[in-house]
Short mmCIF file of N, CA, C and O in Angstrom, two decimals:
data_model
loop_
_atom_site.label_atom_id
_atom_site.label_comp_id
_atom_site.label_asym_id
_atom_site.label_seq_id
_atom_site.Cartn_x
_atom_site.Cartn_y
_atom_site.Cartn_z
N GLU V 1 40.05 -5.41 -22.91
CA GLU V 1 41.18 -4.53 -23.15
C GLU V 1 42.48 -5.15 -22.65
O GLU V 1 43.48 -5.13 -23.33
N MET V 2 42.46 -5.70 -21.43
CA MET V 2 43.68 -6.30 -20.87
C MET V 2 44.09 -7.54 -21.66
O MET V 2 45.26 -7.79 -21.85
N ALA V 3 43.12 -8.31 -22.14
CA ALA V 3 43.43 -9.51 -22.91
C ALA V 3 44.17 -9.14 -24.18
O ALA V 3 45.12 -9.82 -24.58
N VAL V 4 43.77 -8.07 -24.83
CA VAL V 4 44.45 -7.61 -26.05
C VAL V 4 45.85 -7.12 -25.71
O VAL V 4 46.82 -7.42 -26.40
N LEU V 5 45.98 -6.37 -24.62
CA LEU V 5 47.27 -5.83 -24.21
C LEU V 5 48.30 -6.94 -24.03
O LEU V 5 49.44 -6.81 -24.44
N TYR V 6 47.91 -8.03 -23.42
CA TYR V 6 48.86 -9.09 -23.12
C TYR V 6 49.27 -9.90 -24.35
O TYR V 6 50.13 -10.74 -24.26
N ARG V 7 48.66 -9.65 -25.49
CA ARG V 7 49.05 -10.35 -26.71
C ARG V 7 49.93 -9.49 -27.62
O ARG V 7 50.39 -9.95 -28.64
N ILE V 8 50.19 -8.24 -27.23
CA ILE V 8 51.03 -7.35 -28.02
C ILE V 8 52.49 -7.73 -27.77
O ILE V 8 52.91 -7.86 -26.63
N PRO V 9 53.28 -7.89 -28.85
CA PRO V 9 54.66 -8.34 -28.66
C PRO V 9 55.60 -7.29 -28.09
O PRO V 9 56.59 -7.63 -27.47
N GLU V 10 55.30 -5.99 -28.26
CA GLU V 10 56.15 -4.94 -27.72
C GLU V 10 55.37 -4.16 -26.68
O GLU V 10 54.27 -3.69 -26.94
N ILE V 11 55.96 -4.04 -25.49
CA ILE V 11 55.31 -3.33 -24.40
C ILE V 11 56.30 -2.42 -23.70
O ILE V 11 57.52 -2.59 -23.82
N ASN V 12 55.77 -1.46 -22.96
CA ASN V 12 56.58 -0.59 -22.11
C ASN V 12 56.31 -0.98 -20.67
O ASN V 12 55.16 -1.11 -20.25
N LEU V 13 57.38 -1.17 -19.93
CA LEU V 13 57.28 -1.55 -18.52
C LEU V 13 57.81 -0.44 -17.63
O LEU V 13 58.81 0.20 -17.97
N TYR V 14 57.17 -0.25 -16.49
CA TYR V 14 57.69 0.62 -15.44
C TYR V 14 58.11 -0.30 -14.30
O TYR V 14 57.34 -1.15 -13.87
N VAL V 15 59.34 -0.13 -13.84
CA VAL V 15 59.86 -0.95 -12.74
C VAL V 15 60.50 -0.02 -11.72
O VAL V 15 61.23 0.91 -12.10
N GLU V 16 60.24 -0.26 -10.44
CA GLU V 16 60.82 0.54 -9.38
C GLU V 16 61.49 -0.36 -8.35
O GLU V 16 60.92 -1.37 -7.94
N CYS V 17 62.71 0.01 -7.97
CA CYS V 17 63.50 -0.76 -7.00
C CYS V 17 64.14 0.20 -6.01
O CYS V 17 64.42 1.34 -6.35
N PRO V 18 64.44 -0.27 -4.80
CA PRO V 18 65.08 0.61 -3.82
C PRO V 18 66.55 0.90 -4.13
O PRO V 18 67.08 1.91 -3.69
N GLU V 19 67.21 0.04 -4.90
CA GLU V 19 68.63 0.21 -5.21
C GLU V 19 68.91 -0.09 -6.67
O GLU V 19 68.15 -0.81 -7.32
N ARG V 20 70.01 0.43 -7.16
CA ARG V 20 70.43 0.21 -8.55
C ARG V 20 70.62 -1.28 -8.84
O ARG V 20 70.31 -1.75 -9.93
N SER V 21 71.11 -2.02 -7.88
CA SER V 21 71.32 -3.45 -8.09
C SER V 21 70.01 -4.17 -8.40
O SER V 21 70.00 -5.20 -9.07
N GLY V 22 68.89 -3.63 -7.93
CA GLY V 22 67.59 -4.22 -8.23
C GLY V 22 67.26 -4.12 -9.71
O GLY V 22 66.71 -5.06 -10.30
N ILE V 23 67.61 -3.02 -10.34
CA ILE V 23 67.39 -2.85 -11.78
C ILE V 23 68.24 -3.86 -12.54
O ILE V 23 67.80 -4.45 -13.52
N ASP V 24 69.47 -4.07 -12.06
CA ASP V 24 70.34 -5.08 -12.68
C ASP V 24 69.71 -6.47 -12.59
O ASP V 24 69.75 -7.24 -13.54
N THR V 25 69.12 -6.79 -11.44
CA THR V 25 68.44 -8.07 -11.27
C THR V 25 67.25 -8.19 -12.21
O THR V 25 67.02 -9.25 -12.81
N VAL V 26 66.49 -7.11 -12.37
CA VAL V 26 65.35 -7.09 -13.30
C VAL V 26 65.84 -7.36 -14.72
O VAL V 26 65.27 -8.17 -15.45
N LEU V 27 66.90 -6.68 -15.13
CA LEU V 27 67.43 -6.86 -16.49
C LEU V 27 67.93 -8.29 -16.70
O LEU V 27 67.77 -8.86 -17.78
N GLU V 28 68.51 -8.87 -15.67
CA GLU V 28 68.98 -10.26 -15.75
C GLU V 28 67.80 -11.21 -15.93
O GLU V 28 67.84 -12.12 -16.76
N LEU V 29 66.72 -11.00 -15.17
CA LEU V 29 65.53 -11.85 -15.30
C LEU V 29 64.95 -11.71 -16.71
O LEU V 29 64.59 -12.70 -17.33
N ILE V 30 64.86 -10.49 -17.19
CA ILE V 30 64.32 -10.25 -18.53
C ILE V 30 65.15 -10.99 -19.58
O ILE V 30 64.60 -11.63 -20.47
N GLN V 31 66.46 -10.92 -19.45
CA GLN V 31 67.34 -11.62 -20.40
C GLN V 31 67.15 -13.13 -20.30
O GLN V 31 67.07 -13.82 -21.32
N ASN V 32 67.02 -13.65 -19.09
CA ASN V 32 66.83 -15.09 -18.91
C ASN V 32 65.50 -15.57 -19.48
O ASN V 32 65.37 -16.74 -19.84
N GLU V 33 64.51 -14.69 -19.57
CA GLU V 33 63.20 -15.03 -20.13
C GLU V 33 63.17 -14.88 -21.65
O GLU V 33 62.11 -14.99 -22.26
N GLN V 34 64.32 -14.57 -22.25
CA GLN V 34 64.42 -14.39 -23.70
C GLN V 34 63.62 -13.19 -24.20
O GLN V 34 63.17 -13.15 -25.35
N VAL V 35 63.40 -12.22 -23.33
CA VAL V 35 62.73 -10.98 -23.68
C VAL V 35 63.81 -10.00 -24.13
O VAL V 35 64.84 -9.86 -23.48
N LYS V 36 63.58 -9.32 -25.24
CA LYS V 36 64.56 -8.40 -25.80
C LYS V 36 64.27 -6.98 -25.33
O LYS V 36 63.15 -6.48 -25.49
N VAL V 37 65.27 -6.31 -24.75
CA VAL V 37 65.13 -4.92 -24.33
C VAL V 37 65.43 -4.03 -25.53
O VAL V 37 66.53 -4.08 -26.09
N LEU V 38 64.45 -3.24 -25.94
CA LEU V 38 64.62 -2.34 -27.08
C LEU V 38 65.20 -1.00 -26.64
O LEU V 38 66.01 -0.40 -27.35
N SER V 39 64.78 -0.52 -25.48
CA SER V 39 65.34 0.71 -24.91
C SER V 39 65.08 0.72 -23.41
O SER V 39 64.17 0.05 -22.91
N ALA V 40 65.92 1.49 -22.71
CA ALA V 40 65.79 1.57 -21.25
C ALA V 40 66.16 2.98 -20.80
O ALA V 40 67.13 3.55 -21.29
N GLU V 41 65.36 3.50 -19.89
CA GLU V 41 65.65 4.79 -19.27
C GLU V 41 65.59 4.58 -17.77
O GLU V 41 64.54 4.22 -17.23
N VAL V 42 66.72 4.79 -17.10
CA VAL V 42 66.82 4.58 -15.65
C VAL V 42 66.90 5.94 -14.97
O VAL V 42 67.66 6.81 -15.39
N MET V 43 66.09 6.12 -13.92
CA MET V 43 66.02 7.39 -13.21
C MET V 43 66.04 7.18 -11.71
O MET V 43 65.52 6.18 -11.23
N ARG V 44 66.61 8.13 -11.00
CA ARG V 44 66.52 8.13 -9.53
C ARG V 44 65.45 9.14 -9.16
O ARG V 44 65.42 10.24 -9.70
N ALA V 45 64.57 8.75 -8.24
CA ALA V 45 63.51 9.65 -7.80
C ALA V 45 64.12 10.87 -7.14
O ALA V 45 65.10 10.76 -6.40
N SER V 46 63.59 12.02 -7.44
CA SER V 46 64.11 13.25 -6.85
C SER V 46 63.28 13.63 -5.63
O SER V 46 62.14 13.20 -5.47
N GLY V 47 63.86 14.43 -4.79
CA GLY V 47 63.16 14.88 -3.59
C GLY V 47 63.64 14.16 -2.36
O GLY V 47 64.21 13.07 -2.42
N GLU V 48 63.42 14.76 -1.23
CA GLU V 48 63.87 14.21 0.04
C GLU V 48 63.07 12.96 0.41
O GLU V 48 61.85 12.93 0.30
N GLY V 49 63.76 11.91 0.80
CA GLY V 49 63.11 10.69 1.22
C GLY V 49 62.70 9.77 0.09
O GLY V 49 62.05 8.77 0.31
N HIS V 50 63.05 10.13 -1.14
CA HIS V 50 62.70 9.30 -2.29
C HIS V 50 63.98 8.77 -2.92
O HIS V 50 64.50 9.36 -3.85
N GLY V 51 64.48 7.66 -2.43
CA GLY V 51 65.73 7.13 -2.93
C GLY V 51 65.58 6.00 -3.93
O GLY V 51 66.57 5.43 -4.35
N ASN V 52 64.36 5.66 -4.31
CA ASN V 52 64.15 4.54 -5.21
C ASN V 52 64.65 4.84 -6.62
O ASN V 52 64.66 5.99 -7.05
N ILE V 53 65.04 3.79 -7.29
CA ILE V 53 65.47 3.85 -8.69
C ILE V 53 64.32 3.30 -9.52
O ILE V 53 63.75 2.27 -9.19
N SER V 54 63.99 3.98 -10.61
CA SER V 54 62.94 3.47 -11.48
C SER V 54 63.48 3.37 -12.90
O SER V 54 64.46 4.02 -13.26
N ALA V 55 62.82 2.54 -13.69
CA ALA V 55 63.21 2.37 -15.09
C ALA V 55 61.97 2.20 -15.94
O ALA V 55 60.99 1.60 -15.51
N ILE V 56 62.04 2.77 -17.12
CA ILE V 56 61.02 2.52 -18.13
C ILE V 56 61.71 1.73 -19.23
O ILE V 56 62.71 2.17 -19.79
N LEU V 57 61.21 0.54 -19.46
CA LEU V 57 61.81 -0.38 -20.42
C LEU V 57 60.85 -0.67 -21.56
O LEU V 57 59.69 -1.00 -21.32
N SER V 58 61.33 -0.53 -22.77
CA SER V 58 60.57 -0.98 -23.94
C SER V 58 61.12 -2.35 -24.29
O SER V 58 62.33 -2.50 -24.49
N VAL V 59 60.25 -3.34 -24.31
CA VAL V 59 60.70 -4.72 -24.53
C VAL V 59 59.87 -5.40 -25.61
O VAL V 59 58.73 -5.03 -25.85
N ARG V 60 60.48 -6.38 -26.23
CA ARG V 60 59.78 -7.24 -27.20
C ARG V 60 59.71 -8.63 -26.60
O ARG V 60 60.72 -9.25 -26.26
N LEU V 61 58.48 -9.13 -26.48
CA LEU V 61 58.26 -10.46 -25.91
C LEU V 61 58.43 -11.53 -26.97
O LEU V 61 58.09 -11.32 -28.14
N PRO V 62 58.93 -12.70 -26.59
CA PRO V 62 58.99 -13.82 -27.54
C PRO V 62 57.58 -14.26 -27.93
O PRO V 62 56.61 -13.98 -27.22
N LYS V 63 57.48 -14.96 -29.04
CA LYS V 63 56.17 -15.47 -29.48
C LYS V 63 55.56 -16.33 -28.38
O LYS V 63 56.26 -17.10 -27.71
N LYS V 64 54.27 -16.19 -28.21
CA LYS V 64 53.48 -16.94 -27.23
C LYS V 64 53.86 -16.67 -25.78
O LYS V 64 53.48 -17.39 -24.87
N TYR V 65 54.64 -15.61 -25.54
CA TYR V 65 55.00 -15.22 -24.17
C TYR V 65 54.08 -14.08 -23.78
O TYR V 65 53.95 -13.10 -24.50
N ARG V 66 53.44 -14.20 -22.64
CA ARG V 66 52.46 -13.20 -22.21
C ARG V 66 53.09 -12.18 -21.28
O ARG V 66 53.88 -12.53 -20.40
N ALA V 67 52.69 -10.94 -21.45
CA ALA V 67 53.15 -9.86 -20.57
C ALA V 67 52.80 -10.16 -19.12
O ALA V 67 53.56 -9.85 -18.21
N GLU V 68 51.66 -10.79 -18.91
CA GLU V 68 51.22 -11.14 -17.57
C GLU V 68 52.23 -12.05 -16.87
O GLU V 68 52.51 -11.90 -15.68
N THR V 69 52.81 -12.98 -17.61
CA THR V 69 53.82 -13.88 -17.06
C THR V 69 55.04 -13.10 -16.60
O THR V 69 55.57 -13.33 -15.50
N LEU V 70 55.50 -12.17 -17.43
CA LEU V 70 56.67 -11.36 -17.08
C LEU V 70 56.37 -10.50 -15.86
O LEU V 70 57.19 -10.41 -14.94
N LEU V 71 55.20 -9.89 -15.80
CA LEU V 71 54.84 -9.07 -14.65
C LEU V 71 54.80 -9.88 -13.35
O LEU V 71 55.27 -9.41 -12.31
N LEU V 72 54.26 -11.08 -13.41
CA LEU V 72 54.24 -11.94 -12.22
C LEU V 72 55.65 -12.24 -11.74
O LEU V 72 55.92 -12.21 -10.53
N LYS V 73 56.54 -12.54 -12.66
CA LYS V 73 57.92 -12.85 -12.29
C LYS V 73 58.63 -11.63 -11.73
O LYS V 73 59.37 -11.71 -10.75
N LEU V 74 58.42 -10.46 -12.36
CA LEU V 74 59.06 -9.23 -11.88
C LEU V 74 58.55 -8.86 -10.49
O LEU V 74 59.33 -8.52 -9.61
N ASN V 75 57.24 -8.91 -10.31
CA ASN V 75 56.68 -8.56 -9.00
C ASN V 75 57.02 -9.59 -7.93
O ASN V 75 56.91 -9.30 -6.74
N GLY V 76 57.46 -10.77 -8.33
CA GLY V 76 57.89 -11.80 -7.39
C GLY V 76 59.31 -11.60 -6.88
O GLY V 76 59.71 -12.22 -5.90
N LEU V 77 60.06 -10.71 -7.52
CA LEU V 77 61.42 -10.43 -7.06
C LEU V 77 61.37 -9.57 -5.79
O LEU V 77 60.63 -8.58 -5.74
N GLN V 78 62.18 -9.92 -4.81
CA GLN V 78 62.19 -9.15 -3.56
C GLN V 78 62.71 -7.73 -3.77
O GLN V 78 62.36 -6.83 -3.02
N CYS V 79 63.53 -7.52 -4.79
CA CYS V 79 64.12 -6.21 -5.02
C CYS V 79 63.19 -5.26 -5.77
O CYS V 79 63.52 -4.09 -5.96
N VAL V 80 62.02 -5.71 -6.18
CA VAL V 80 61.09 -4.88 -6.95
C VAL V 80 60.00 -4.33 -6.06
O VAL V 80 59.30 -5.08 -5.39
N VAL V 81 59.89 -3.00 -6.04
CA VAL V 81 58.82 -2.34 -5.29
C VAL V 81 57.54 -2.32 -6.11
O VAL V 81 56.46 -2.54 -5.60
N ALA V 82 57.68 -2.09 -7.43
CA ALA V 82 56.52 -2.05 -8.32
C ALA V 82 56.95 -2.40 -9.74
O ALA V 82 58.06 -2.06 -10.16
N ALA V 83 56.08 -3.09 -10.45
CA ALA V 83 56.29 -3.39 -11.88
C ALA V 83 54.93 -3.40 -12.54
O ALA V 83 54.01 -4.04 -12.06
N GLU V 84 54.81 -2.64 -13.63
CA GLU V 84 53.52 -2.58 -14.34
C GLU V 84 53.74 -2.24 -15.81
O GLU V 84 54.77 -1.69 -16.18
N VAL V 85 52.74 -2.57 -16.61
CA VAL V 85 52.74 -2.23 -18.03
C VAL V 85 52.21 -0.82 -18.16
O VAL V 85 51.20 -0.47 -17.56
N LEU V 86 52.90 -0.01 -18.94
CA LEU V 86 52.44 1.36 -19.21
C LEU V 86 51.55 1.39 -20.42
O LEU V 86 51.66 0.63 -21.32
#
């Protein structure tokens, strides 16, 4: 199942960062990887003690680019608390 998922050219990503600038860094990395953002929804967590910013991104991967590669790079950023494929 995961092998098939990583070959799909369009995926939805969930990304969580402690600050808005982290989402900007994520978008910059995505652009540098030649990944096209189809849509983005950015939200601030509600409730006391939950200040993280999260985003759901629909992206199109370049040919022969694996979702696993993008996830590794996103999770390698210090500003990212979590990144996963939905």
